[in-house]
PDB file of C-alpha atoms in Angstrom:
ATOM      1  CA  MET A   4     152.776  65.084 -89.208  1.00 86.00           C
ATOM      2  CA  GLN A   5     155.355  62.448 -88.631  1.00 95.00           C
ATOM      3  CA  ILE A   6     154.823  59.194 -90.247  1.00 98.00           C
ATOM      4  CA  ALA A   7     154.144  57.091 -87.399  1.00 97.00           C
ATOM      5  CA  GLU A   8     151.406  60.099 -86.510  1.00 98.00           C
ATOM      6  CA  ILE A   9     149.274  59.737 -89.763  1.00 98.00           C
ATOM      7  CA  VAL A  10     149.614  55.813 -89.508  1.00 98.00           C
ATOM      8  CA  ARG A  11     148.017  55.854 -86.135  1.00 98.00           C
ATOM      9  CA  ASP A  12     146.013  58.769 -87.270  1.00 98.00           C
ATOM     10  CA  ILE A  13     144.512  56.827 -89.664  1.00 98.00           C
ATOM     11  CA  LEU A  14     143.913  53.487 -88.025  1.00 98.00           C
ATOM     12  CA  SER A  15     142.111  55.684 -85.000  1.00 97.00           C
ATOM     13  CA  LYS A  16     139.697  56.376 -87.464  1.00 92.00           C
ATOM     14  CA  ASN A  17     138.889  52.638 -89.494  1.00 91.00           C
ATOM     15  CA  THR A  18     139.552  49.123 -89.562  1.00 96.00           C
ATOM     16  CA  ILE A  19     141.953  48.994 -92.686  1.00 98.00           C
ATOM     17  CA  ASP A  20     142.081  45.809 -94.507  1.00 98.00           C
ATOM     18  CA  SER A  21     143.856  46.349 -97.344  1.00 98.00           C
ATOM     19  CA  ILE A  22     146.366  49.272 -98.927  1.00 98.00           C
ATOM     20  CA  PHE A  23     146.872  50.260-102.556  1.00 98.00           C
ATOM     21  CA  PHE A  24     150.095  51.809-103.545  1.00 98.00           C
ATOM     22  CA  VAL A  25     149.415  53.867-106.857  1.00 98.00           C
ATOM     23  CA  ALA A  26     151.901  55.783-109.048  1.00 98.00           C
ATOM     24  CA  CYS A  27     153.920  55.817-112.392  1.00 97.00           C
ATOM     25  CA  GLY A  28     157.253  54.969-113.525  1.00 96.00           C
ATOM     26  CA  GLY A  29     160.387  55.402-111.414  1.00 96.00           C
ATOM     27  CA  SER A  30     157.715  56.687-108.225  1.00 97.00           C
ATOM     28  CA  LYS A  31     155.920  53.313-108.928  1.00 98.00           C
ATOM     29  CA  ALA A  32     159.403  51.478-108.460  1.00 97.00           C
ATOM     30  CA  ALA A  33     160.373  53.724-105.048  1.00 98.00           C
ATOM     31  CA  CYS A  34     156.501  51.960-103.682  1.00 98.00           C
ATOM     32  CA  TRP A  35     158.196  48.307-104.659  1.00 98.00           C
ATOM     33  CA  SER A  36     160.132  47.465-101.195  1.00 98.00           C
ATOM     34  CA  ALA A  37     157.198  49.050 -98.702  1.00 98.00           C
ATOM     35  CA  LYS A  38     154.700  46.687-100.876  1.00 98.00           C
ATOM     36  CA  TYR A  39     157.086  43.495-101.226  1.00 98.00           C
ATOM     37  CA  PHE A  40     157.632  43.799 -97.073  1.00 98.00           C
ATOM     38  CA  LEU A  41     154.201  44.205 -96.578  1.00 98.00           C
ATOM     39  CA  GLU A  42     152.907  41.789 -98.746  1.00 97.00           C
ATOM     40  CA  THR A  43     155.307  39.088 -97.396  1.00 97.00           C
ATOM     41  CA  GLU A  44     154.958  40.376 -93.328  1.00 98.00           C
ATOM     42  CA  ALA A  45     151.296  41.476 -93.039  1.00 98.00           C
ATOM     43  CA  LYS A  46     149.034  38.129 -92.459  1.00 96.00           C
ATOM     44  CA  GLY A  47     145.586  40.225 -92.665  1.00 95.00           C
ATOM     45  CA  LEU A  48     146.525  43.506 -94.551  1.00 97.00           C
ATOM     46  CA  LYS A  49     145.826  42.946 -98.225  1.00 97.00           C
ATOM     47  CA  THR A  50     148.221  44.962-100.162  1.00 98.00           C
ATOM     48  CA  MET A  51     148.665  45.894-104.223  1.00 98.00           C
ATOM     49  CA  LEU A  52     151.027  48.181-105.982  1.00 98.00           C
ATOM     50  CA  LEU A  53     148.948  49.536-109.883  1.00 98.00           C
ATOM     51  CA  THR A  54     150.054  52.210-112.206  1.00 98.00           C
ATOM     52  CA  SER A  55     147.961  55.086-111.968  1.00 98.00           C
ATOM     53  CA  ASN A  56     145.868  55.152-115.189  1.00 97.00           C
ATOM     54  CA  GLU A  57     145.161  51.256-114.130  1.00 98.00           C
ATOM     55  CA  PHE A  58     143.382  52.206-110.723  1.00 98.00           C
ATOM     56  CA  VAL A  59     141.433  54.600-112.108  1.00 98.00           C
ATOM     57  CA  TYR A  60     139.853  53.276-114.994  1.00 98.00           C
ATOM     58  CA  ALA A  61     139.632  49.526-112.891  1.00 98.00           C
ATOM     59  CA  THR A  62     139.815  50.716-109.453  1.00 98.00           C
ATOM     60  CA  PRO A  63     139.700  47.136-107.090  1.00 98.00           C
ATOM     61  CA  ALA A  64     136.175  46.688-105.832  1.00 98.00           C
ATOM     62  CA  ALA A  65     138.844  46.019-102.665  1.00 97.00           C
ATOM     63  CA  CYS A  66     139.344  49.635-102.441  1.00 98.00           C
ATOM     64  CA  THR A  67     136.709  50.475 -99.531  1.00 98.00           C
ATOM     65  CA  GLU A  68     136.418  52.988 -96.523  1.00 98.00           C
ATOM     66  CA  HIS A  69     138.624  50.172 -94.689  1.00 98.00           C
ATOM     67  CA  SER A  70     141.963  50.565 -97.094  1.00 98.00           C
ATOM     68  CA  ILE A  71     144.475  53.409 -97.175  1.00 98.00           C
ATOM     69  CA  VAL A  72     145.660  54.568-100.844  1.00 98.00           C
ATOM     70  CA  VAL A  73     149.023  55.604-100.940  1.00 98.00           C
ATOM     71  CA  ALA A  74     149.693  57.827-104.315  1.00 98.00           C
ATOM     72  CA  CYS A  75     153.099  58.765-105.051  1.00 97.00           C
ATOM     73  CA  SER A  76     154.753  61.473-107.062  1.00 95.00           C
ATOM     74  CA  LEU A  77     157.590  64.301-106.962  1.00 92.00           C
ATOM     75  CA  ARG A  78     155.172  67.250-108.703  1.00 87.00           C
ATOM     76  CA  GLY A  79     151.903  65.423-108.913  1.00 90.00           C
ATOM     77  CA  THR A  80     151.838  63.603-112.063  1.00 92.00           C
ATOM     78  CA  PRO A  81     148.054  64.306-113.172  1.00 93.00           C
ATOM     79  CA  GLU A  82     146.761  60.230-113.502  1.00 96.00           C
ATOM     80  CA  THR A  83     148.760  60.033-109.820  1.00 97.00           C
ATOM     81  CA  VAL A  84     146.614  62.984-108.607  1.00 96.00           C
ATOM     82  CA  GLU A  85     143.368  61.297-110.510  1.00 97.00           C
ATOM     83  CA  ALA A  86     144.086  58.131-108.948  1.00 98.00           C
ATOM     84  CA  LEU A  87     144.222  59.333-105.336  1.00 97.00           C
ATOM     85  CA  ARG A  88     141.012  61.584-106.251  1.00 97.00           C
ATOM     86  CA  THR A  89     139.166  58.015-107.243  1.00 98.00           C
ATOM     87  CA  GLY A  90     140.416  56.611-103.858  1.00 98.00           C
ATOM     88  CA  ALA A  91     139.016  59.569-101.748  1.00 97.00           C
ATOM     89  CA  LYS A  92     135.527  59.224-103.788  1.00 98.00           C
ATOM     90  CA  ARG A  93     135.670  54.948-102.527  1.00 98.00           C
ATOM     91  CA  GLY A  94     136.058  56.336 -99.123  1.00 98.00           C
ATOM     92  CA  ALA A  95     139.357  55.432 -98.896  1.00 98.00           C
ATOM     93  CA  GLN A  96     142.196  57.400 -96.407  1.00 98.00           C
ATOM     94  CA  THR A  97     144.495  58.987 -99.155  1.00 98.00           C
ATOM     95  CA  VAL A  98     147.992  59.601 -98.315  1.00 98.00           C
ATOM     96  CA  ALA A  99     150.786  61.731-100.846  1.00 96.00           C
ATOM     97  CA  PHE A 100     153.715  61.610-101.010  1.00 96.00           C
ATOM     98  CA  THR A 101     154.993  64.525-102.906  1.00 94.00           C
ATOM     99  CA  GLY A 102     157.750  66.884-103.074  1.00 89.00           C
ATOM    100  CA  ASP A 103     159.244  68.974-100.385  1.00 75.00           C
ATOM    101  CA  PRO A 104     158.118  73.159-101.932  1.00 71.00           C
ATOM    102  CA  ALA A 105     161.649  74.341-100.135  1.00 65.00           C
ATOM    103  CA  PHE A 106     163.159  71.751-102.458  1.00 62.00           C
ATOM    104  CA  LEU A 107     161.295  71.491-105.856  1.00 59.00           C
ATOM    105  CA  GLY A 108     160.049  75.661-106.266  1.00 56.00           C
ATOM    106  CA  ASP A 109     157.332  76.512-107.834  1.00 51.00           C
ATOM    107  CA  ALA A 110     155.457  73.806-109.201  1.00 56.00           C
ATOM    108  CA  ASP A 111     151.332  72.524-108.694  1.00 62.00           C
ATOM    109  CA  TYR A 112     150.811  70.572-105.533  1.00 75.00           C
ATOM    110  CA  ALA A 113     147.656  68.760-106.586  1.00 84.00           C
ATOM    111  CA  LEU A 114     148.393  65.627-105.121  1.00 90.00           C
ATOM    112  CA  ALA A 115     149.080  67.606-102.278  1.00 86.00           C
ATOM    113  CA  ARG A 116     145.736  69.300-102.035  1.00 88.00           C
ATOM    114  CA  ALA A 117     144.188  65.903-103.145  1.00 90.00           C
ATOM    115  CA  GLY A 118     145.535  63.243-100.070  1.00 92.00           C
ATOM    116  CA  LYS A 119     144.273  64.017 -96.929  1.00 95.00           C
ATOM    117  CA  TYR A 120     147.631  63.495 -95.506  1.00 97.00           C
ATOM    118  CA  MET A 121     150.926  64.395 -96.983  1.00 95.00           C
ATOM    119  CA  VAL A 122     154.672  63.087 -96.791  1.00 95.00           C
ATOM    120  CA  GLN A 123     156.952  65.570 -98.163  1.00 94.00           C
ATOM    121  CA  TYR A 124     160.060  63.751 -99.661  1.00 95.00           C
ATOM    122  CA  ARG A 125     163.596  65.062-101.532  1.00 92.00           C
ATOM    123  CA  ASN A 126     165.365  62.837-103.416  1.00 91.00           C
ATOM    124  CA  SER A 127     168.866  63.351-103.933  1.00 88.00           C
ATOM    125  CA  ASP A 128     172.262  62.143-103.612  1.00 85.00           C
ATOM    126  CA  ALA A 129     173.594  64.663-101.601  1.00 86.00           C
ATOM    127  CA  LEU A 130     170.734  64.607 -99.052  1.00 90.00           C
ATOM    128  CA  PRO A 131     170.319  61.338 -96.462  1.00 93.00           C
ATOM    129  CA  CYS A 132     168.713  58.666 -98.190  1.00 94.00           C
ATOM    130  CA  THR A 133     166.030  58.733 -95.402  1.00 93.00           C
ATOM    131  CA  GLU A 134     164.849  62.397 -97.249  1.00 94.00           C
ATOM    132  CA  GLY A 135     163.856  60.077-100.097  1.00 96.00           C
ATOM    133  CA  ASN A 136     160.250  59.006-101.742  1.00 97.00           C
ATOM    134  CA  ALA A 137     161.522  54.988-101.464  1.00 98.00           C
ATOM    135  CA  VAL A 138     162.713  54.558 -97.679  1.00 98.00           C
ATOM    136  CA  LYS A 139     159.474  57.102 -96.814  1.00 98.00           C
ATOM    137  CA  LEU A 140     157.874  54.605 -97.947  1.00 98.00           C
ATOM    138  CA  PHE A 141     159.191  51.612 -96.823  1.00 98.00           C
ATOM    139  CA  GLU A 142     158.997  53.506 -93.399  1.00 98.00           C
ATOM    140  CA  PHE A 143     155.253  53.622 -93.986  1.00 98.00           C
ATOM    141  CA  ALA A 144     154.612  50.735 -94.481  1.00 98.00           C
ATOM    142  CA  VAL A 145     156.830  49.158 -91.763  1.00 98.00           C
ATOM    143  CA  GLU A 146     154.828  51.748 -89.164  1.00 98.00           C
ATOM    144  CA  LEU A 147     151.511  50.608 -90.492  1.00 98.00           C
ATOM    145  CA  LEU A 148     152.286  46.789 -89.854  1.00 98.00           C
ATOM    146  CA  TYR A 149     153.039  47.342 -86.208  1.00 98.00           C
ATOM    147  CA  HIS A 150     150.510  49.815 -86.046  1.00 98.00           C
ATOM    148  CA  ALA A 151     147.882  47.853 -87.500  1.00 97.00           C
ATOM    149  CA  GLU A 152     148.939  43.742 -86.649  1.00 96.00           C
ATOM    150  CA  GLY A 153     152.401  43.882 -84.892  1.00 96.00           C
ATOM    151  CA  CYS A 154     155.569  43.047 -86.427  1.00 96.00           C
ATOM    152  CA  LYS A 155     157.918  41.184 -84.288  1.00 91.00           C
ATOM    153  CA  ASN A 156     161.038  42.518 -85.814  1.00 97.00           C
ATOM    154  CA  TYR A 157     159.721  46.183 -85.673  1.00 98.00           C
ATOM    155  CA  ALA A 158     163.560  47.176 -83.459  1.00 98.00           C
ATOM    156  CA  ASP A 159     165.836  45.601 -86.167  1.00 98.00           C
ATOM    157  CA  LEU A 160     163.237  47.645 -88.839  1.00 98.00           C
ATOM    158  CA  ARG A 161     163.557  50.569 -87.083  1.00 98.00           C
ATOM    159  CA  GLU A 162     167.729  50.059 -86.776  1.00 98.00           C
ATOM    160  CA  GLY A 163     168.025  49.042 -90.222  1.00 98.00           C
ATOM    161  CA  LEU A 164     166.364  52.532 -91.089  1.00 98.00           C
ATOM    162  CA  ARG A 165     168.677  54.397 -88.681  1.00 98.00           C
ATOM    163  CA  VAL A 166     171.711  52.699 -90.047  1.00 98.00           C
ATOM    164  CA  LEU A 167     170.870  52.953 -93.745  1.00 98.00           C
ATOM    165  CA  ASP A 168     172.457  55.948 -95.108  1.00 97.00           C
ATOM    166  CA  ASP A 169     175.849  54.981 -94.312  1.00 97.00           C
ATOM    167  CA  VAL A 170     175.227  51.260 -95.444  1.00 98.00           C
ATOM    168  CA  MET A 171     174.325  52.923 -98.596  1.00 97.00           C
ATOM    169  CA  ARG A 172     177.610  55.523 -98.841  1.00 97.00           C
ATOM    170  CA  GLU A 173     180.061  52.313 -98.204  1.00 98.00           C
ATOM    171  CA  SER A 174     178.093  50.630-100.896  1.00 98.00           C
ATOM    172  CA  VAL A 175     178.328  53.023-103.273  1.00 97.00           C
ATOM    173  CA  CYS A 176     182.130  53.314-102.268  1.00 97.00           C
ATOM    174  CA  LYS A 177     182.543  49.801-102.817  1.00 97.00           C
ATOM    175  CA  ALA A 178     180.837  49.407-106.394  1.00 98.00           C
ATOM    176  CA  ALA A 179     182.822  52.020-107.555  1.00 97.00           C
ATOM    177  CA  SER A 180     185.148  50.248-109.836  1.00 97.00           C
ATOM    178  CA  ARG A 181     181.619  47.968-110.674  1.00 97.00           C
ATOM    179  CA  ALA A 182     179.875  50.758-111.651  1.00 97.00           C
ATOM    180  CA  ASP A 183     182.850  52.034-113.955  1.00 97.00           C
ATOM    181  CA  GLU A 184     183.156  48.128-115.303  1.00 97.00           C
ATOM    182  CA  PHE A 185     179.545  48.356-116.359  1.00 98.00           C
ATOM    183  CA  ALA A 186     179.263  52.172-117.946  1.00 97.00           C
ATOM    184  CA  LYS A 187     182.690  51.215-119.985  1.00 97.00           C
ATOM    185  CA  GLU A 188     181.946  47.824-121.351  1.00 97.00           C
ATOM    186  CA  TYR A 189     178.220  48.898-122.122  1.00 97.00           C
ATOM    187  CA  ALA A 190     178.472  52.174-123.334  1.00 95.00           C
ATOM    188  CA  GLU A 191     178.008  51.912-126.966  1.00 95.00           C
ATOM    189  CA  LYS A 192     175.344  48.822-126.218  1.00 96.00           C
ATOM    190  CA  ASP A 193     171.694  49.744-127.198  1.00 96.00           C
ATOM    191  CA  THR A 194     169.742  46.704-125.358  1.00 98.00           C
ATOM    192  CA  ILE A 195     170.473  45.578-121.891  1.00 98.00           C
ATOM    193  CA  TYR A 196     168.488  43.183-119.682  1.00 98.00           C
ATOM    194  CA  VAL A 197     168.061  44.006-116.153  1.00 98.00           C
ATOM    195  CA  ILE A 198     167.089  40.614-113.658  1.00 98.00           C
ATOM    196  CA  GLY A 199     166.205  40.319-110.287  1.00 98.00           C
ATOM    197  CA  SER A 200     163.417  39.135-107.712  1.00 98.00           C
ATOM    198  CA  GLY A 201     161.795  39.670-104.557  1.00 97.00           C
ATOM    199  CA  PRO A 202     162.745  42.755-102.531  1.00 96.00           C
ATOM    200  CA  ALA A 203     165.399  43.956-105.565  1.00 97.00           C
ATOM    201  CA  TYR A 204     162.843  43.375-108.238  1.00 98.00           C
ATOM    202  CA  GLY A 205     161.236  47.134-108.237  1.00 97.00           C
ATOM    203  CA  ALA A 206     165.360  48.557-108.466  1.00 98.00           C
ATOM    204  CA  ALA A 207     165.549  46.017-111.606  1.00 98.00           C
ATOM    205  CA  TYR A 208     162.669  47.725-113.052  1.00 98.00           C
ATOM    206  CA  ALA A 209     163.567  50.751-111.906  1.00 97.00           C
ATOM    207  CA  PHE A 210     166.951  50.969-113.748  1.00 98.00           C
ATOM    208  CA  SER A 211     165.034  49.359-117.027  1.00 98.00           C
ATOM    209  CA  ILE A 212     162.200  52.009-117.339  1.00 97.00           C
ATOM    210  CA  CYS A 213     164.088  55.085-116.016  1.00 96.00           C
ATOM    211  CA  SER A 214     167.679  54.924-115.997  1.00 97.00           C
ATOM    212  CA  LEU A 215     168.153  52.920-118.611  1.00 97.00           C
ATOM    213  CA  MET A 216     164.812  53.736-121.440  1.00 97.00           C
ATOM    214  CA  GLU A 217     163.936  57.423-119.759  1.00 97.00           C
ATOM    215  CA  ILE A 218     167.139  58.575-119.562  1.00 96.00           C
ATOM    216  CA  SER A 219     169.839  56.859-121.616  1.00 96.00           C
ATOM    217  CA  TRP A 220     167.715  55.780-124.360  1.00 96.00           C
ATOM    218  CA  ILE A 221     168.666  52.100-123.890  1.00 97.00           C
ATOM    219  CA  HIS A 222     166.251  49.145-125.028  1.00 98.00           C
ATOM    220  CA  SER A 223     166.260  47.782-121.329  1.00 98.00           C
ATOM    221  CA  PRO A 224     163.495  44.654-120.485  1.00 98.00           C
ATOM    222  CA  THR A 225     162.702  43.881-117.215  1.00 98.00           C
ATOM    223  CA  VAL A 226     163.277  40.379-115.661  1.00 98.00           C
ATOM    224  CA  HIS A 227     161.996  38.642-112.863  1.00 98.00           C
ATOM    225  CA  SER A 228     164.812  35.955-112.143  1.00 98.00           C
ATOM    226  CA  GLY A 229     161.742  33.736-111.444  1.00 98.00           C
ATOM    227  CA  GLU A 230     160.139  34.245-114.980  1.00 98.00           C
ATOM    228  CA  TYR A 231     163.519  33.519-116.921  1.00 98.00           C
ATOM    229  CA  PHE A 232     163.348  29.933-117.287  1.00 98.00           C
ATOM    230  CA  HIS A 233     159.872  30.588-118.886  1.00 98.00           C
ATOM    231  CA  GLY A 234     160.686  32.621-122.506  1.00 98.00           C
ATOM    232  CA  PRO A 235     163.243  35.082-121.724  1.00 98.00           C
ATOM    233  CA  PHE A 236     166.173  32.706-121.496  1.00 98.00           C
ATOM    234  CA  GLU A 237     165.893  31.677-124.895  1.00 98.00           C
ATOM    235  CA  THR A 238     167.014  35.410-125.892  1.00 97.00           C
ATOM    236  CA  THR A 239     170.387  34.581-123.709  1.00 97.00           C
ATOM    237  CA  SER A 240     173.677  34.764-125.751  1.00 96.00           C
ATOM    238  CA  PRO A 241     177.381  35.452-125.288  1.00 96.00           C
ATOM    239  CA  THR A 242     177.205  38.971-126.752  1.00 96.00           C
ATOM    240  CA  LEU A 243     173.567  39.809-124.654  1.00 97.00           C
ATOM    241  CA  PRO A 244     174.167  42.517-122.238  1.00 98.00           C
ATOM    242  CA  MET A 245     172.065  41.685-118.616  1.00 98.00           C
ATOM    243  CA  LEU A 246     172.692  42.981-115.213  1.00 98.00           C
ATOM    244  CA  LEU A 247     171.812  40.840-112.731  1.00 98.00           C
ATOM    245  CA  LEU A 248     170.935  42.101-108.973  1.00 98.00           C
ATOM    246  CA  LYS A 249     171.528  39.631-106.395  1.00 98.00           C
ATOM    247  CA  SER A 250     169.437  40.529-103.560  1.00 96.00           C
ATOM    248  CA  GLU A 251     169.727  39.323-100.009  1.00 94.00           C
ATOM    249  CA  GLY A 252     166.837  37.704 -98.277  1.00 92.00           C
ATOM    250  CA  ALA A 253     164.329  34.820 -98.909  1.00 96.00           C
ATOM    251  CA  THR A 254     164.392  34.897-103.318  1.00 97.00           C
ATOM    252  CA  ARG A 255     167.998  34.923-103.134  1.00 98.00           C
ATOM    253  CA  PRO A 256     168.115  31.315-104.628  1.00 98.00           C
ATOM    254  CA  LEU A 257     165.692  32.448-107.680  1.00 98.00           C
ATOM    255  CA  ASP A 258     168.731  34.831-108.338  1.00 98.00           C
ATOM    256  CA  GLU A 259     171.507  32.176-107.737  1.00 98.00           C
ATOM    257  CA  ARG A 260     169.729  29.635-110.037  1.00 98.00           C
ATOM    258  CA  VAL A 261     170.297  32.552-112.915  1.00 98.00           C
ATOM    259  CA  GLU A 262     173.957  32.817-111.973  1.00 98.00           C
ATOM    260  CA  ARG A 263     174.969  29.297-112.491  1.00 98.00           C
ATOM    261  CA  PHE A 264     173.077  29.837-116.005  1.00 98.00           C
ATOM    262  CA  LEU A 265     174.276  32.890-117.466  1.00 98.00           C
ATOM    263  CA  GLN A 266     177.881  31.608-115.870  1.00 97.00           C
ATOM    264  CA  GLN A 267     177.494  28.625-118.376  1.00 97.00           C
ATOM    265  CA  HIS A 268     175.499  30.153-121.249  1.00 97.00           C
ATOM    266  CA  ALA A 269     176.142  33.921-121.334  1.00 94.00           C
ATOM    267  CA  GLY A 270     179.202  36.047-120.983  1.00 92.00           C
ATOM    268  CA  ASN A 271     178.505  39.211-121.657  1.00 95.00           C
ATOM    269  CA  HIS A 272     176.825  39.680-117.941  1.00 97.00           C
ATOM    270  CA  LYS A 273     177.555  41.912-114.839  1.00 98.00           C
ATOM    271  CA  ILE A 274     176.251  40.776-111.039  1.00 98.00           C
ATOM    272  CA  LEU A 275     175.825  42.815-108.796  1.00 98.00           C
ATOM    273  CA  ASP A 276     175.640  41.229-105.170  1.00 98.00           C
ATOM    274  CA  ALA A 277     174.062  43.411-102.358  1.00 97.00           C
ATOM    275  CA  ARG A 278     175.676  40.461 -99.861  1.00 96.00           C
ATOM    276  CA  GLU A 279     179.134  42.020-101.413  1.00 96.00           C
ATOM    277  CA  LEU A 280     177.817  45.939-100.508  1.00 97.00           C
ATOM    278  CA  ALA A 281     177.729  46.922 -96.918  1.00 96.00           C
ATOM    279  CA  MET A 282     174.707  45.255 -95.799  1.00 96.00           C
ATOM    280  CA  ASP A 283     176.371  43.592 -93.472  1.00 95.00           C
ATOM    281  CA  LYS A 284     175.708  46.404 -90.864  1.00 96.00           C
ATOM    282  CA  LEU A 285     172.364  46.252 -90.948  1.00 98.00           C
ATOM    283  CA  PRO A 286     170.222  43.529 -88.616  1.00 98.00           C
ATOM    284  CA  GLU A 287     170.191  39.816 -90.215  1.00 96.00           C
ATOM    285  CA  SER A 288     167.273  39.657 -89.517  1.00 97.00           C
ATOM    286  CA  VAL A 289     165.460  42.079 -91.681  1.00 98.00           C
ATOM    287  CA  ARG A 290     168.228  42.692 -94.027  1.00 97.00           C
ATOM    288  CA  GLY A 291     166.713  41.389 -96.973  1.00 97.00           C
ATOM    289  CA  TYR A 292     163.960  43.777 -96.946  1.00 98.00           C
ATOM    290  CA  PHE A 293     166.323  46.832 -97.073  1.00 98.00           C
ATOM    291  CA  SER A 294     168.269  44.887-100.582  1.00 97.00           C
ATOM    292  CA  GLY A 295     165.990  46.644-103.283  1.00 97.00           C
ATOM    293  CA  LEU A 296     166.830  50.214-101.251  1.00 98.00           C
ATOM    294  CA  VAL A 297     170.591  49.508-100.901  1.00 98.00           C
ATOM    295  CA  LEU A 298     170.943  48.557-104.980  1.00 98.00           C
ATOM    296  CA  SER A 299     168.960  51.133-106.073  1.00 97.00           C
ATOM    297  CA  ARG A 300     171.401  54.085-104.697  1.00 97.00           C
ATOM    298  CA  VAL A 301     174.442  51.896-105.763  1.00 98.00           C
ATOM    299  CA  LEU A 302     172.294  51.652-109.203  1.00 98.00           C
ATOM    300  CA  GLY A 303     172.208  56.026-109.844  1.00 96.00           C
ATOM    301  CA  SER A 304     176.271  55.555-109.392  1.00 96.00           C
ATOM    302  CA  TYR A 305     176.264  53.144-112.392  1.00 97.00           C
ATOM    303  CA  LEU A 306     173.656  55.179-114.159  1.00 96.00           C
ATOM    304  CA  LYS A 307     176.024  58.775-113.675  1.00 95.00           C
ATOM    305  CA  LYS A 308     179.196  56.709-114.766  1.00 96.00           C
ATOM    306  CA  LEU A 309     176.971  55.316-118.069  1.00 96.00           C
ATOM    307  CA  GLY A 310     176.136  58.943-118.838  1.00 94.00           C
ATOM    308  CA  GLU A 311     180.055  60.217-118.533  1.00 95.00           C
ATOM    309  CA  ILE A 312     180.932  57.847-120.915  1.00 95.00           C
ATOM    310  CA  ARG A 313     178.463  57.933-123.090  1.00 93.00           C
ATOM    311  CA  ARG A 314     178.263  62.031-122.923  1.00 89.00           C
ATOM    312  CA  HIS A 315     174.441  61.170-122.872  1.00 86.00           C
ATOM    313  CA  ASP A 316     173.444  64.209-120.788  1.00 83.00           C
ATOM    314  CA  THR A 317     170.495  62.911-118.188  1.00 81.00           C
ATOM    315  CA  SER A 318     168.283  65.926-118.140  1.00 86.00           C
ATOM    316  CA  VAL A 319     167.150  65.591-122.005  1.00 88.00           C
ATOM    317  CA  ARG A 320     164.023  63.941-122.832  1.00 90.00           C
ATOM    318  CA  ARG A 321     163.186  62.967-126.541  1.00 88.00           C
ATOM    319  CA  TYR A 322     159.137  63.302-125.829  1.00 87.00           C
ATOM    320  CA  MET A 323     158.353  63.468-122.014  1.00 86.00           C
ATOM    321  CA  TRP A 324     157.489  67.183-121.180  1.00 83.00           C
ATOM    322  CA  GLN A 325     158.028  68.243-125.014  1.00 86.00           C
ATOM    323  CA  VAL A 326     155.401  66.927-126.658  1.00 88.00           C
ATOM    324  CA  GLU A 327     151.534  66.125-125.840  1.00 87.00           C
ATOM    325  CA  TYR A 328     151.109  62.729-124.567  1.00 87.00           C
TER     326      TYR A 328
END
């Protein structure tokens, strides 16, 4: 079933008043654009994003037969599988976003078996972005809002999804020199802060915990632009590496406030501004909601350049999949 068909089928069975996104790590970050869009635009639909095991052990009372539980995991992370089963026990409609068997090869598709509905995805820079989990999750959110409540900018959102792959390709090209500069100047650093807000916070979080900490073994706190001035800014110094993501959309003033402070008190910081990429090709009314998706794709090139200069094999892990945990 296509995403719109899944949404219509779910809504035909029961009144839906809430949606819970459950995932871990990079998969959790991939849910951010969908979650942020629904939190901002939905009038009656409640939205939550939780790490899978928290959903299992502290299941919200609001999760009922009037809920949708969306779980995302490429290969079926055990706690994410259990989270989807937990949602099913509550009577919720369950949707598994998981890897495409043809793309992954031999794998245990426990998540697909645990969900009533399944959406397959493939994450690769060599494929159209519409094949990836973050874009498919965002599309699910758009269709859910449109069919459940109505969505005044639905046509613009669909147009944005249509042109998004071209926007991402052009944005990566435009940011190539910034990626080189970032990698060269930060290759030997052991700590890099990543700051962002609104639609871009998920991109900041993913770059911190996956690209820098998991893959590159670099310490990386993720700081929300709105929280920066409520503690974290006391660590700012001319030598501290910081990457600020400036998004399009309603929360851009939060990022601009951080930028003004960094210009005055920092010095070893970098700015990646969505407005300087190819965002102008997206409909203005919904441009902000695509910020995180575009910035995430650009940050993939940052990681690639960083790995090349550091000569760090991005497939190597010290603990993940290596020891019992």
